[in-house]
């Protein structure tokens, strides 16, 4: 099984605990745990630190993992040997745990306690440059050592009837190297590609998987490489990734799933086709200029009947009617599966369902467009109607219809069912589980959910999701984007969801929609997610062309957003000045925005060597915050911190320190002296003292800052390490002091 699937099985009790409903087994993060690039989440290790939960872990291993192992006793024996031979573990710990290994009855408890002990130990990051194994041999580079989240998803458990296609596909890939697996939606292209990767796994050194999101260049950029520095630009990320992919040879298989585009729509396709590795595309687009492999319906009735039998327990008793149903839906794989699930739910008998489908088929035959040669759009229209009929036969509750409506925006790769349920404020997963049983909602063993493309089309046309109708979802996403300084590990899926909202939602409440976009943009900026930022700018440009839509503040924000992505300093400065010109009168409603615009313009002047203009706009920014009693808001922290650093650069550190001390008092009064904002101010104070060679006060303020970081990031010690490295690179002279602080913190953690 895949690594996330394995951890879901191992840590089932943790994942089922309501307190952990927000936790997601992000595939890239799991890969980092497995390859020694990151410490396993302290939330998991803290949960299993409790003896009662260690007993649960032993029971879970017995139920979930032992049945999958050909020789579990040998596995546990090998683990015991590794444990006893590890000279970094104390004799007292060995004696304590090994006492549980001897009696067979407590051997699984030994394993559970050993896993817990391993997770609690001090983490030492693995050096990816060292490829030597314990045995002393050396391996040639493999993708897993470079790319996270590259694993090909497993095909569905009931994949069948495609042996001939698998063999043909292998032959064509060997000859042509790049193949487009072409067919209509729901015919089984993606499943065939996944099955091919599994069937021919030993034939390839590496297999890579990319879910196409509409932009190949961006998909390559967004790949998660082990050694990507967090501070590099998107262009640098792309160049590093593209260079590595170009180095792969024909012993590597790259699958690009759902490439529903054309070479004209995605110009980067020509670059991808120069890669030397084998590439398998799945697509609904007819790309005749390339090597294509058309995928047709499964011809073997026995295989399709077997598929129905998997989902419909009484298929054998109604074989004649079931086979007629299969023929009526033209052997379309997805339609056959949906029909089987409909029958299992007992909504209709096979005979009744057959009549409904035949009535629909007769209506289709009377339409001129269906009399065209059965391919392309004609064929799609036929299958679409079959799926639509099956969809309409379910009497979904209003709540389920609402869930389907919101599911339309999820990325095709899916998202955690729990996270989605939280977005919709659902108290349980019951409604989602019911939709999974119908077959409308797809799921994987990683507990992610998504909609089949054809179901998505039907749900969009039937429900027409709107800003008003999807208010709860938009509010939830907006709240995440307003969490300043808080990061989510599923941010790519969050931004893809927001991108789909831009493309698909009906804008029936324009002020709410504009506010949603304007709050999403800065959060994307935190992650340098330029694709999404450009999408929001383009959407705002189109909307705000109409005079009746938006306000002066909305138009000012658009110009500010454009300045954020502008690479030419002069043009960025002009855009910020134009943004300020949009607002003639400063009021309590727009003072925060105007203050931000002055701060951004001051920052641009500072970076481009105009100190007098920089001071003018920075001071105007802070003056507005003070005038409208806004100094306590989050926006004031970076503005005043930047102003203090600017004053220090201008040989006026005392004024900078005074401004920061005033800000510290405000944060303490309105919030707390243990929050992240307070820590940032203390760190800035320490930096200024360090710049003025006052090492004693610098240490005092760094100590205050790190005490807060340690408390807030108690579950993420790697963030403490990142912060330490960030400061050490800037100020090596303080490094030893901080290293001692962090060592003390990590010792407490273990």
XYZ file of C-alpha atoms in Angstrom:
750
model
C 0.000 0.000 0.000
C 1.037 3.644 -0.310
C 2.804 5.415 2.542
C -0.233 7.577 3.541
C -2.482 4.479 3.410
C -0.053 2.638 5.673
C -0.024 5.458 8.224
C -3.817 5.729 8.128
C -3.951 2.023 9.045
C -1.244 2.312 11.705
C -2.556 5.489 13.339
C -6.249 4.745 12.910
C -7.100 5.561 16.561
C -5.407 8.958 16.305
C -7.158 9.789 13.021
C -10.573 8.748 14.414
C -10.216 10.911 17.503
C -12.569 13.946 17.114
C -9.826 16.195 18.510
C -7.798 15.504 15.347
C -10.486 16.180 12.757
C -8.357 18.891 11.108
C -5.364 16.591 10.695
C -4.584 15.524 7.134
C -2.029 12.943 5.984
C -0.570 15.196 3.321
C 1.315 12.932 0.916
C 4.360 15.192 0.620
C 4.649 15.508 4.396
C 4.300 11.739 4.878
C 7.121 11.223 2.365
C 9.288 13.598 4.394
C 8.609 11.561 7.548
C 9.449 8.318 5.759
C 12.658 9.603 4.173
C 13.929 11.307 7.327
C 13.442 14.857 6.041
C 11.033 15.915 8.794
C 10.123 14.890 12.332
C 6.776 13.119 12.525
C 4.034 15.409 13.783
C 4.294 15.947 17.560
C 0.493 15.701 17.622
C 0.838 12.020 16.710
C 3.780 11.335 19.031
C 2.058 13.128 21.939
C -1.105 11.067 21.385
C 0.788 7.758 21.562
C 2.938 8.884 24.480
C -0.005 7.931 26.734
C 0.169 4.256 27.842
C -3.538 3.733 27.162
C -3.108 4.818 23.546
C -0.039 2.580 23.185
C -2.297 -0.366 24.058
C -4.742 0.834 21.395
C -1.846 1.006 18.927
C -0.927 -2.623 19.687
C -4.529 -3.696 19.011
C -4.664 -1.667 15.783
C -1.432 -3.279 14.540
C -2.967 -6.681 15.273
C -6.179 -5.878 13.395
C -4.964 -3.746 10.491
C -1.373 -4.688 9.695
C -0.597 -8.256 10.754
C -3.089 -9.775 8.276
C -1.184 -8.038 5.457
C 2.240 -9.397 6.456
C 3.523 -12.748 5.126
C 5.785 -13.270 8.163
C 4.947 -10.850 10.985
C 7.094 -12.713 13.541
C 10.211 -12.279 11.419
C 9.426 -8.567 10.972
C 9.091 -8.005 14.735
C 12.260 -10.023 15.347
C 14.202 -7.818 12.908
C 12.872 -4.688 14.607
C 13.915 -6.086 17.994
C 17.431 -6.781 16.653
C 17.777 -3.229 15.302
C 16.596 -1.872 18.649
C 19.056 -3.926 20.698
C 21.991 -3.123 18.385
C 21.385 0.662 18.465
C 24.184 2.034 20.648
C 22.476 5.449 20.933
C 19.745 3.926 23.148
C 20.449 3.610 26.858
C 20.751 0.192 28.537
C 17.948 1.167 30.922
C 15.550 1.809 28.011
C 16.575 -1.444 26.325
C 16.000 -3.385 29.534
C 12.636 -1.729 30.078
C 11.264 -2.434 26.598
C 12.916 -5.788 25.890
C 11.108 -7.291 28.898
C 7.906 -7.015 26.831
C 9.438 -8.800 23.828
C 10.136 -12.140 25.506
C 6.540 -13.268 26.231
C 4.692 -13.626 22.912
C 1.515 -12.251 24.505
C 3.046 -8.775 24.953
C 5.129 -8.659 21.782
C 2.772 -6.258 19.995
C 2.748 -3.955 23.010
C 6.573 -3.979 22.785
C 6.261 -2.906 19.149
C 3.726 -0.169 19.993
C 5.883 1.231 22.813
C 8.961 1.075 20.582
C 7.159 3.052 17.843
C 6.127 5.640 20.435
C 9.706 5.819 21.771
C 11.084 6.256 18.256
C 8.719 9.142 17.522
C 9.653 10.900 20.770
C 13.427 10.759 20.235
C 15.397 13.835 19.221
C 15.032 14.286 15.478
C 18.139 14.405 13.295
C 17.408 15.306 9.685
C 18.716 12.854 7.119
C 21.295 14.211 4.695
C 19.897 13.507 1.210
C 23.374 13.770 -0.297
C 24.397 10.618 1.531
C 22.990 7.682 -0.426
C 24.824 4.962 1.493
C 22.710 2.313 3.126
C 23.280 0.674 6.494
C 24.576 -2.402 4.721
C 27.378 -0.309 3.247
C 26.244 -0.441 -0.384
C 25.328 2.540 -2.539
C 22.198 3.226 -4.606
C 21.845 5.291 -7.730
C 19.503 8.276 -7.269
C 15.817 7.418 -7.197
C 12.904 9.828 -7.488
C 11.748 9.301 -3.910
C 15.012 10.865 -2.713
C 14.264 14.014 -4.707
C 10.517 14.410 -5.196
C 7.794 14.157 -2.586
C 4.208 13.314 -3.472
C 5.243 11.647 -6.749
C 3.582 8.316 -6.099
C 1.105 6.908 -8.645
C -2.293 6.308 -6.973
C -3.411 2.686 -6.862
C -6.115 1.605 -9.349
C -9.538 0.844 -7.912
C -9.879 -2.582 -6.277
C -12.366 -3.804 -8.889
C -10.309 -2.928 -11.980
C -10.941 -5.616 -14.618
C -11.468 -6.382 -18.280
C -8.537 -4.430 -19.746
C -5.756 -7.019 -20.132
C -5.545 -6.555 -23.904
C -5.350 -2.753 -23.573
C -2.570 -3.028 -20.967
C -0.435 -5.097 -23.328
C -1.072 -2.808 -26.311
C -0.307 0.274 -24.262
C 3.020 -1.196 -23.158
C 3.997 -1.974 -26.743
C 3.136 1.538 -27.955
C 4.988 3.231 -25.068
C 8.107 1.176 -25.801
C 7.971 2.210 -29.469
C 6.754 5.818 -29.300
C 7.778 6.842 -25.756
C 4.967 9.457 -25.462
C 1.332 8.313 -25.725
C -2.020 10.077 -25.302
C -4.621 7.682 -23.876
C -7.775 9.185 -25.373
C -11.452 8.628 -24.562
C -14.648 10.174 -23.238
C -15.229 10.862 -19.534
C -16.038 7.833 -17.402
C -14.613 5.243 -19.790
C -11.737 4.337 -17.417
C -8.671 6.174 -18.786
C -7.229 7.168 -15.405
C -7.822 3.708 -13.949
C -6.091 2.084 -16.919
C -3.080 4.407 -16.490
C -2.853 3.579 -12.761
C -3.257 -0.127 -13.478
C -0.515 0.090 -16.113
C 1.880 1.668 -13.588
C 1.109 -1.101 -11.104
C 1.262 -3.953 -13.644
C 4.592 -2.828 -15.138
C 6.122 -1.472 -11.930
C 9.186 -3.731 -12.156
C 9.802 -2.605 -15.714
C 10.621 0.956 -14.596
C 13.212 2.370 -12.231
C 10.858 5.231 -11.343
C 7.209 6.114 -11.841
C 5.955 9.690 -11.478
C 2.376 10.978 -11.369
C 1.040 14.487 -12.037
C -2.627 15.456 -11.854
C -3.079 18.101 -14.561
C -4.625 21.314 -13.195
C -4.834 23.282 -16.444
C -1.248 24.583 -16.625
C 1.702 22.221 -17.198
C 4.273 24.893 -16.388
C 2.593 25.511 -13.020
C 2.208 21.779 -12.330
C 5.968 21.300 -12.802
C 6.637 24.334 -10.586
C 4.320 23.040 -7.852
C 6.050 19.668 -7.564
C 7.420 19.124 -4.076
C 11.204 18.579 -4.195
C 13.151 17.662 -1.055
C 15.864 20.269 -1.451
C 13.791 23.256 -2.598
C 14.803 26.237 -0.437
C 11.626 27.921 0.865
C 12.751 31.379 -0.221
C 13.314 30.706 -3.957
C 11.076 32.290 -6.573
C 8.572 30.388 -8.698
C 10.822 30.793 -11.733
C 13.800 29.291 -9.877
C 11.618 26.431 -8.599
C 10.480 25.689 -12.139
C 14.018 25.769 -13.536
C 15.280 23.348 -10.861
C 12.379 20.947 -11.404
C 12.477 21.121 -15.189
C 16.230 20.510 -15.201
C 15.813 17.395 -13.057
C 12.934 16.006 -15.154
C 14.940 16.533 -18.338
C 17.676 14.326 -16.869
C 15.343 11.319 -16.520
C 15.694 8.590 -19.121
C 13.372 6.016 -20.665
C 13.506 3.808 -17.578
C 11.203 6.365 -15.906
C 7.450 6.544 -16.531
C 5.692 9.896 -16.106
C 1.880 9.850 -16.006
C 0.058 13.141 -16.632
C -3.567 12.457 -15.744
C -6.598 14.354 -17.097
C -4.705 16.422 -19.653
C -7.968 17.767 -21.060
C -6.347 20.479 -23.130
C -4.702 21.017 -26.518
C -1.215 22.027 -27.626
C -2.590 25.463 -28.530
C -4.194 25.908 -25.078
C -1.103 24.738 -23.182
C 2.027 25.811 -25.036
C 4.294 24.092 -22.498
C 3.272 20.697 -23.901
C 5.990 21.000 -26.568
C 8.629 21.315 -23.808
C 7.301 18.276 -21.919
C 7.419 16.194 -25.093
C 11.185 16.782 -25.276
C 11.691 14.849 -22.023
C 13.510 11.562 -22.577
C 11.370 9.571 -20.137
C 8.255 7.673 -21.182
C 5.122 9.811 -20.760
C 1.537 8.578 -20.613
C -1.160 11.254 -20.883
C -4.830 10.578 -20.216
C -7.062 12.998 -22.079
C -10.554 13.737 -23.383
C -9.034 15.942 -26.102
C -8.506 14.446 -29.549
C -4.833 15.204 -30.237
C -4.440 13.624 -33.673
C -1.028 15.246 -34.273
C 0.472 12.980 -31.575
C 0.541 9.270 -30.890
C -2.907 8.449 -29.463
C -4.381 5.253 -28.073
C -8.206 5.459 -28.214
C -9.887 3.712 -25.285
C -13.264 2.203 -26.106
C -15.937 0.526 -24.001
C -15.193 -2.870 -22.450
C -16.573 -5.361 -24.978
C -16.672 -8.431 -22.774
C -20.170 -8.744 -21.244
C -18.923 -11.204 -18.599
C -16.416 -8.643 -17.301
C -19.068 -5.931 -17.108
C -21.504 -8.294 -15.408
C -18.745 -9.115 -12.919
C -18.363 -5.348 -12.312
C -22.087 -5.049 -11.569
C -21.890 -8.043 -9.221
C -19.246 -6.270 -7.120
C -21.751 -3.529 -6.248
C -25.141 -5.268 -6.664
C -25.471 -8.358 -4.485
C -28.520 -9.745 -6.339
C -27.085 -9.395 -9.848
C -27.039 -13.168 -10.401
C -30.791 -13.424 -9.792
C -31.549 -10.785 -12.447
C -28.831 -11.517 -15.012
C -31.012 -11.017 -18.081
C -32.248 -7.570 -16.994
C -28.787 -6.551 -15.777
C -27.213 -7.407 -19.142
C -29.903 -5.384 -20.939
C -29.143 -2.429 -18.641
C -25.450 -2.749 -19.535
C -26.328 -2.706 -23.239
C -28.694 0.245 -22.844
C -25.974 2.432 -21.316
C -23.631 1.356 -24.150
C -21.265 -0.526 -21.799
C -20.049 2.802 -20.398
C -17.988 1.800 -17.340
C -19.033 4.620 -15.027
C -22.725 4.350 -16.025
C -22.622 0.583 -15.367
C -21.125 1.169 -11.902
C -23.709 3.841 -11.022
C -26.571 1.606 -12.181
C -25.280 -1.236 -10.008
C -25.093 1.006 -6.925
C -28.577 2.346 -7.634
C -29.917 -1.208 -7.716
C -28.139 -2.144 -4.497
C -29.811 0.806 -2.763
C -33.175 -0.760 -3.636
C -34.628 2.404 -5.170
C -35.718 0.468 -8.284
C -35.781 -3.149 -9.402
C -33.613 -4.053 -12.421
C -36.741 -4.261 -14.566
C -37.940 -0.806 -13.473
C -34.506 0.739 -14.044
C -34.325 -0.839 -17.499
C -37.668 0.751 -18.459
C -36.481 4.191 -17.267
C -33.237 3.922 -19.233
C -35.015 2.677 -22.366
C -37.440 5.611 -22.203
C -34.513 7.986 -21.973
C -32.745 6.180 -24.845
C -35.805 6.481 -27.047
C -35.925 10.214 -26.400
C -32.235 10.480 -27.304
C -32.743 8.594 -30.571
C -35.315 11.201 -31.639
C -32.806 14.024 -31.329
C -30.982 14.858 -34.547
C -27.650 15.480 -32.845
C -27.526 11.917 -31.538
C -27.891 10.562 -35.092
C -24.435 11.917 -35.949
C -21.585 9.407 -36.100
C -21.169 8.060 -32.538
C -18.010 9.801 -31.373
C -16.835 13.180 -30.118
C -19.562 15.382 -28.639
C -22.371 13.154 -29.918
C -21.080 10.206 -27.958
C -20.488 12.395 -24.926
C -24.065 13.705 -25.070
C -25.390 10.142 -25.088
C -23.364 9.014 -22.090
C -24.041 12.279 -20.289
C -27.780 11.657 -20.623
C -27.433 8.131 -19.207
C -25.534 9.464 -16.184
C -28.048 12.297 -15.797
C -30.936 9.809 -15.749
C -29.227 7.671 -13.099
C -28.453 10.816 -11.083
C -32.065 12.012 -11.201
C -33.436 8.650 -9.989
C -31.880 9.239 -6.578
C -34.007 11.315 -4.218
C -31.205 13.252 -2.588
C -32.076 15.246 0.516
C -31.682 19.033 0.398
C -28.582 18.686 2.576
C -27.030 16.164 0.176
C -27.855 18.386 -2.802
C -26.147 21.282 -1.021
C -23.057 19.143 -0.373
C -22.947 18.083 -4.042
C -23.174 21.745 -5.020
C -20.116 22.652 -2.922
C -18.193 19.545 -3.982
C -18.124 20.976 -7.530
C -15.273 23.270 -6.476
C -12.907 20.633 -5.093
C -9.719 19.912 -7.075
C -9.777 16.701 -9.105
C -7.118 15.282 -6.759
C -9.657 15.584 -3.929
C -9.297 16.695 -0.337
C -9.692 15.191 3.125
C -13.344 14.402 3.869
C -12.911 15.757 7.384
C -11.473 19.071 6.220
C -14.280 19.477 3.661
C -16.889 18.640 6.313
C -15.396 21.317 8.549
C -15.543 23.850 5.709
C -19.294 23.150 5.423
C -19.763 23.020 9.215
C -21.114 19.452 9.020
C -21.351 17.826 12.481
C -20.644 14.325 11.082
C -19.506 12.618 7.877
C -22.790 10.701 7.557
C -24.179 12.675 4.607
C -20.863 12.474 2.749
C -20.634 8.726 3.408
C -24.149 8.283 1.986
C -23.089 10.101 -1.190
C -20.020 7.874 -1.428
C -22.318 4.834 -1.361
C -24.325 6.205 -4.284
C -21.140 6.451 -6.351
C -21.500 10.193 -6.972
C -18.614 11.017 -4.632
C -15.277 9.320 -5.263
C -13.036 8.365 -2.388
C -9.662 6.759 -1.831
C -8.155 4.843 1.053
C -6.395 8.100 1.956
C -9.882 9.343 2.895
C -9.908 12.055 0.258
C -13.094 12.856 -1.650
C -13.804 14.372 -5.061
C -16.469 14.362 -7.773
C -16.278 12.361 -10.976
C -15.974 14.860 -13.896
C -19.337 13.829 -15.380
C -21.090 14.115 -12.008
C -19.474 17.513 -11.573
C -20.911 18.671 -14.925
C -24.383 17.469 -13.967
C -24.236 18.990 -10.477
C -23.106 22.318 -11.963
C -25.948 22.411 -14.492
C -28.581 21.179 -12.006
C -27.606 23.154 -8.903
C -25.864 26.203 -10.407
C -23.703 26.922 -7.320
C -23.720 30.592 -6.386
C -22.048 32.934 -3.898
C -25.291 33.052 -1.899
C -25.900 29.289 -2.019
C -22.302 28.454 -1.076
C -22.012 31.109 1.638
C -20.791 28.702 4.353
C -17.982 27.346 2.157
C -16.814 30.813 1.102
C -16.922 32.066 4.701
C -14.818 29.099 5.868
C -12.190 29.578 3.164
C -12.118 33.310 3.844
C -11.546 32.698 7.556
C -8.513 30.518 6.750
C -7.132 33.271 4.513
C -7.530 35.780 7.340
C -5.435 33.695 9.766
C -2.323 35.866 9.647
C 0.829 33.882 10.350
C -1.028 30.549 10.436
C -0.149 27.950 7.809
C -2.139 24.960 6.559
C -0.404 21.923 5.082
C -3.078 21.552 2.374
C -2.639 25.084 1.010
C -2.263 23.948 -2.635
C -5.638 22.204 -2.522
C -7.114 25.241 -0.751
C -5.887 27.523 -3.541
C -7.030 25.104 -6.260
C -10.491 25.135 -4.666
C -10.488 28.943 -4.697
C -9.396 28.844 -8.355
C -12.319 26.564 -9.223
C -14.689 28.937 -7.411
C -13.462 31.758 -9.669
C -14.163 29.651 -12.755
C -17.476 28.026 -11.802
C -19.497 30.031 -9.264
C -22.422 32.301 -10.135
C -21.718 35.788 -8.794
C -25.135 36.695 -7.338
C -23.678 38.687 -4.407
C -20.942 40.857 -5.866
C -19.789 42.704 -2.680
C -19.348 39.379 -0.850
C -17.555 37.828 -3.830
C -15.167 40.783 -4.182
C -14.345 40.648 -0.456
C -13.664 36.904 -0.782
C -11.172 37.517 -3.618
C -9.511 40.418 -1.807
C -8.948 38.324 1.325
C -7.656 35.309 -0.637
C -4.970 37.255 -2.539
C -2.718 38.186 0.464
C -2.867 34.607 1.773
C -1.721 33.298 -1.614
C 1.028 35.922 -1.503
C 2.306 34.344 1.752
C 2.983 31.137 -0.222
C 4.158 32.881 -3.441
C 1.267 31.157 -5.231
C 1.510 33.329 -8.331
C -0.883 31.300 -10.448
C -3.743 31.980 -8.046
C -2.719 35.618 -7.539
C -2.717 36.221 -11.296
C -6.129 34.509 -11.543
C -7.610 36.829 -8.902
C -6.120 39.912 -10.583
C -7.583 38.855 -13.937
C -10.999 38.227 -12.380
C -10.991 41.617 -10.622
C -9.935 43.361 -13.834
C -12.909 41.894 -15.716
C -15.427 42.608 -12.947
C -14.303 46.125 -12.098
C -14.490 47.304 -15.720
C -18.220 47.696 -15.091
C -18.879 50.971 -13.281
C -21.775 49.595 -11.271
C -19.584 46.891 -9.728
C -17.240 47.577 -6.825
C -16.074 50.690 -4.999
C -13.073 53.006 -5.142
C -11.463 50.810 -2.467
C -11.913 47.712 -4.645
C -10.218 49.451 -7.577
C -7.402 50.662 -5.332
C -6.851 47.114 -4.057
C -6.664 45.790 -7.621
C -3.874 48.239 -8.411
C -2.125 47.310 -5.134
C -2.333 43.600 -6.074
C -0.883 44.349 -9.508
C 1.999 46.222 -7.860
C 2.712 43.166 -5.675
C 3.431 41.076 -8.796
C 5.157 43.810 -10.788
C 8.890 43.172 -11.297
C 9.764 46.662 -12.584
C 10.200 49.069 -9.608
C 9.107 52.182 -11.496
C 5.907 50.531 -12.674
C 5.169 49.117 -9.202
C 5.580 52.590 -7.677
C 3.229 54.080 -10.302
C 0.606 51.410 -9.591
C 0.720 52.155 -5.836
C 0.418 55.902 -6.511
C -2.537 55.237 -8.822
C -4.095 53.111 -6.089
C -3.861 56.003 -3.598
C -5.341 58.360 -6.179
C -8.483 56.193 -6.346
C -9.493 57.251 -2.814
C -10.302 60.943 -2.468
C -11.647 61.001 1.092
C -10.142 59.003 3.942
C -12.801 57.596 6.289
C -12.969 55.039 9.082
C -14.074 52.483 6.468
C -11.041 52.887 4.188
C -8.337 54.152 6.588
C -6.823 50.677 7.010
C -6.520 50.262 3.244
C -5.033 53.719 2.700
C -2.534 53.073 5.498
C -1.472 49.825 3.817
C -1.086 51.576 0.458
C 1.171 54.237 1.988
C 3.192 51.516 3.734
C 3.613 49.551 0.486
C 4.620 52.669 -1.424
C 7.074 53.610 1.336
C 8.578 50.143 1.164
C 9.065 50.442 -2.603
C 10.742 53.832 -2.212
C 12.978 52.388 0.530
C 14.093 49.457 -1.648
C 14.812 51.699 -4.630
C 16.907 54.337 -2.887
C 14.461 57.176 -2.158
C 14.791 57.561 1.651
C 12.942 60.901 1.952
C 9.896 59.615 0.059
C 10.079 56.331 1.965
C 9.962 58.177 5.307
C 7.077 60.393 4.149
C 4.816 57.473 3.218
C 5.808 55.212 6.116
C 5.037 57.987 8.596
C 1.752 58.751 6.843
C 0.872 55.060 7.111
C 1.482 54.904 10.882
C -0.173 58.285 11.416
C -3.411 56.979 9.857
C -3.329 53.868 12.050
C -2.942 56.092 15.094
C -5.593 58.589 13.960
C -8.242 55.890 13.439
C -7.258 53.815 16.503
C -5.914 50.928 14.410
C -2.462 50.467 15.925
C -3.595 47.227 17.596
C -4.540 45.458 14.335
C -2.306 42.896 12.668
C -1.414 45.203 9.757
C 0.399 47.590 12.105
C 3.107 45.047 13.040
C 4.933 44.805 9.681
C 4.397 48.523 9.010
C 5.937 49.692 12.280
C 8.656 46.994 12.175
C 9.678 48.078 8.661
C 9.639 51.727 9.737
C 11.838 50.931 12.758
C 14.345 49.084 10.544
C 14.296 51.991 8.111
C 15.065 54.439 10.958
C 17.957 52.215 12.033
C 19.331 52.249 8.479
C 19.043 56.046 8.596
C 21.209 56.141 11.774
C 18.220 56.757 14.064
C 17.894 53.435 15.929
C 16.620 55.072 19.136
C 13.484 56.280 17.337
C 12.985 52.833 15.806
C 13.327 51.167 19.211
C 10.890 53.682 20.710
C 8.270 52.900 18.034
C 8.618 49.153 18.627
C 8.398 49.472 22.396
C 5.208 51.481 21.986
C 3.853 48.773 19.675
C 4.793 46.058 22.208
C 2.696 47.821 24.830
C -0.297 48.055 22.485
C -0.111 44.362 21.539
C 0.185 43.396 25.204
C -2.846 45.551 26.082
C -5.122 44.467 23.230
C -3.931 40.888 22.771
C -1.231 39.228 24.863
C 2.493 39.183 25.473
C 2.511 35.497 24.487
C 1.162 35.817 20.935
C 3.055 35.507 17.638
C 2.760 39.239 16.897
C 4.474 40.073 20.195
C 7.261 37.611 19.349
C 7.818 39.242 15.957
C 8.183 42.655 17.577
C 10.658 41.252 20.137
C 12.664 39.671 17.319
C 12.764 42.992 15.445
C 13.917 44.775 18.602
C 16.653 42.174 19.040
C 17.739 42.674 15.437
C 18.056 46.441 15.874
C 20.035 46.025 19.110
C 22.286 43.577 17.266
C 22.782 46.048 14.422
C 23.835 48.653 16.976
C 26.277 46.191 18.638
C 24.258 45.958 21.857
C 24.662 42.170 22.194
C 23.311 41.997 25.740
C 19.920 43.539 24.889
C 19.807 41.609 21.624
C 20.069 38.342 23.574
C 17.348 39.480 26.003
C 14.851 40.183 23.217
C 15.767 37.096 21.167
C 15.194 35.062 24.309
C 11.720 36.608 24.763
C 10.876 35.945 21.121
C 12.043 32.323 21.184
C 10.188 31.610 24.413
C 6.955 32.539 22.602
C 7.916 30.651 19.421
C 8.595 27.528 21.503
C 5.158 27.741 23.089
C 3.223 28.507 19.901
C 5.159 26.008 17.760
C 5.317 23.267 20.401
C 3.800 20.835 17.856
C 6.182 21.947 15.090
C 9.782 21.996 16.397
C 11.056 22.065 12.817
C 9.704 25.638 12.590
C 11.937 26.579 15.533
C 14.873 25.164 13.565
C 13.877 27.155 10.464
C 13.652 30.357 12.503
C 17.042 29.639 14.086
C 18.717 29.070 10.703
C 17.085 32.211 9.308
C 18.531 34.354 12.118
C 21.897 32.576 12.185
C 22.436 33.262 8.471
C 21.848 36.965 9.087
C 23.653 37.272 12.417
C 26.260 34.514 12.962
C 27.490 36.166 16.180
C 24.237 35.337 17.957
C 24.133 31.771 16.616
C 25.781 30.004 19.568
C 23.390 31.607 22.053
C 20.343 30.596 19.998
C 21.694 27.104 19.423
C 21.781 26.606 23.200
C 18.195 27.855 23.480
C 16.950 25.444 20.810
C 18.892 22.472 22.175
C 17.223 23.027 25.540
C 13.820 23.180 23.837
C 14.382 19.999 21.799
C 15.629 18.140 24.874
C 12.354 19.003 26.604
C 10.462 17.688 23.576
C 12.132 14.286 23.805
